[in-house]
Structure formats: structure tokens, C-alpha cells
Amino acid sequence: MTRDGIRLHQASDFAGMHKAGNLAARILDEIAEHVYPGQTTEEIDRIITDKVAAAGAQSATIGYRGYQHASCISVNHVVCHGIPGPKTLKPGDILNIDVTVIVDGWFGDTSRMYVAGVMPRRAERLIQVTHDALMLGIEAVRPGNTFGDIGHAIQSYVESQRMSVVRDFCGHGLGRVFHAPPNVLHYGRPGQGPRLEEGMFFTIEPMVNLGRPETKVLADDWTAVTRDKSLSAQFEHSIGVTASGVDIFTLSPAGVFHPMW
Ligand code: MF3
Ligand code: CO
Ligand code: CO
């Protein structure tokens, strides 16, 4: 069954999403020790590829629209879809690592922020605000609220902190597919957009910039960067709407989704 073109999943489908989400989150837990100055993002991606295979799962991103890696790794002013490569991380670089796995046909999609070495002060504030914005968006998830309520919760908080919300990329429905309706905007007005109903599965994945919200995609056709070269951060959870609120599929098994620096 669908509502407004959005699939309404069965109670039994939540278990499949938990399995997929848990694996993606566990890989993000385990990758933290591999992030340090001098490390390359392609080596981080290779370790992620191995972990997906070791779990008997599949990467959702390898082969997706020609993408060839098990993760997106977005460093500093890269907003999203950074391609792993041979460049080494420098002390104080911040990076988002985004992993999507397929387990028994279900998709688990999650991302977090990491730092190479010691966290710079202004990056720490950006990352804290971005994480808080995601969690405020998730707190707005319950049957009867709308997608606009989620976007408004995120946008109003981020802008109150004098930072900006990226408009050019959004969250998405998922389940047995990677990207499904609706587009989950990280900005909006209360009461706008489709109404949330039990059984909807989607991601919330706000990208927040220290400067202006505009982005551009580089010549590789993937890497999105801030136009003004300001720092950008992102966190992503995959979630399901329950009768009483929300079920987060990608919670950190180790409890370190937002590590303390
Ligand atoms: N995981 C990303 C998301 O949050 C999508 C990455 S698609 C890729 O939707 F091809 F760039 F990997
Ligand atoms: Co996503
Ligand atoms: Co993702």
C-alpha cells in the first residue's frame, strides 16, 4: 500500500530494516580507528568494502549510477558524494563517511562525521549543530505530523545558529529500494508536505554549511562542494514511522554515532 506515492511498510518489515541499518552503523563504528592524518580515503573505503563482504552483505553504492565505491567520503568543504581517492588526510580535516548496505534485500543508509587528529574549534561547533539538527528532525517524526514539520525543525534550528542548510540534496524514502519517494527536504514550513504515516521508511540527512548554502558539482559528476568553500557537515539516519513515533534503524551499536572529541 502507498500514501501520496510513499510505500507503507508492514510491521514485519521493520526487522529487515533493523538488520541492514545495524550493519551500516556497525561499520561506521568500526571505521573510526582508521581515520587519522596520513590515511587515504581510498584505504578507508577499501576497509569498508571488506567489512561489507565479511558480513555477507552487499554495497548499495557499488554500481549505483556508475559509482564504484562502497562509501562516499566528503572532506572539509565537500558537501556530499565525495569519491574515495589517494589524497591523504591532514591534521584537523573533518570528513563525512556515508555507507549504504543491502541485507536480505533491505537497504541501510547512514553517515557520520569524523576528524583526522584534533578537532578544530569551528568544525566542532558545525558538527554539533548538524547532529543536533538531525535529532531535532527525527523528534518531529510521528504519525499526523508532516514532512514540512521535519524540514522546519532542522532549518529553524540551523539558521538560529547562523549556519545554513543545503537545499540541493535531500533525504529519501528507502526500504527494498535505495532511493524512493518522497524527497525529504531539510527545510520547510510547518504543516507543509505529505502527512507522516506508520510504515513509512526514509532517511533524514541534513547537510549544514558554515557559510552560504549554495553547492556545485565538480567535473567528476559526483563531488558536491560549497560554492564559497566554507566547511560542511552531515549526519544521516534511516528511520521508520511507528504508531507512536519513530524507530531509528541506524543507531550505533557502540553508542558512538556522535563521538565526543
Ligand atoms: N548514501 C547516499 C545517500 O545518502 C547516496 C550515495 S549514492 C553514491 O543517499 F552513488 F554516491 F554512492
Ligand atoms: Co541517504
Ligand atoms: Co547515505
Coordinates of C-alpha atoms and ligand atoms in Angstrom, one line a residue, residues 60-62 64-72 81 98-100 109-111 170 172 178-179 203 205 222 234 236, ligand 1:
A60 CA 24.3 -0.4 -2.4
T61 CA 26.6 2.2 -3.9
I62 CA 29.0 0.0 -6.0
Y64 CA 24.8 2.6 -8.5
R65 CA 24.6 5.0 -11.5
G66 CA 28.2 4.2 -12.3
Y67 CA 29.5 4.9 -8.8
Q68 CA 32.3 2.4 -8.0
H69 CA 32.9 2.6 -4.2
A70 CA 31.3 1.2 -1.0
S71 CA 31.3 4.7 0.6
C72 CA 31.2 8.4 -0.1
H81 CA 29.2 12.3 -2.6
D98 CA 28.4 7.6 4.2
V99 CA 27.7 3.8 3.9
T100 CA 24.7 2.1 2.4
D109 CA 21.9 4.1 4.8
T110 CA 23.8 6.2 7.4
S111 CA 26.6 8.7 7.7
C170 CA 17.7 15.8 0.3
H172 CA 14.7 10.0 0.5
F178 CA 17.8 2.7 -2.3
H179 CA 16.0 6.0 -3.3
T203 CA 16.3 8.9 5.6
E205 CA 20.4 13.5 6.2
W222 CA 29.7 13.3 -8.2
Q234 CA 26.3 15.9 7.5
E236 CA 22.3 10.6 8.3
Ligands
MF3_1 N1 24.3 7.2 0.6 C1 24.0 8.4 -0.2 C2 22.6 8.8 0.3 O1 22.6 9.2 1.5 C3 23.9 8.1 -1.7 C4 25.2 7.8 -2.3 S1 25.0 7.4 -3.9 C5 26.5 7.2 -4.4 O2 21.6 8.8 -0.3 F1 26.4 6.6 -5.6 F2 27.1 8.4 -4.5 F3 27.2 6.4 -3.6

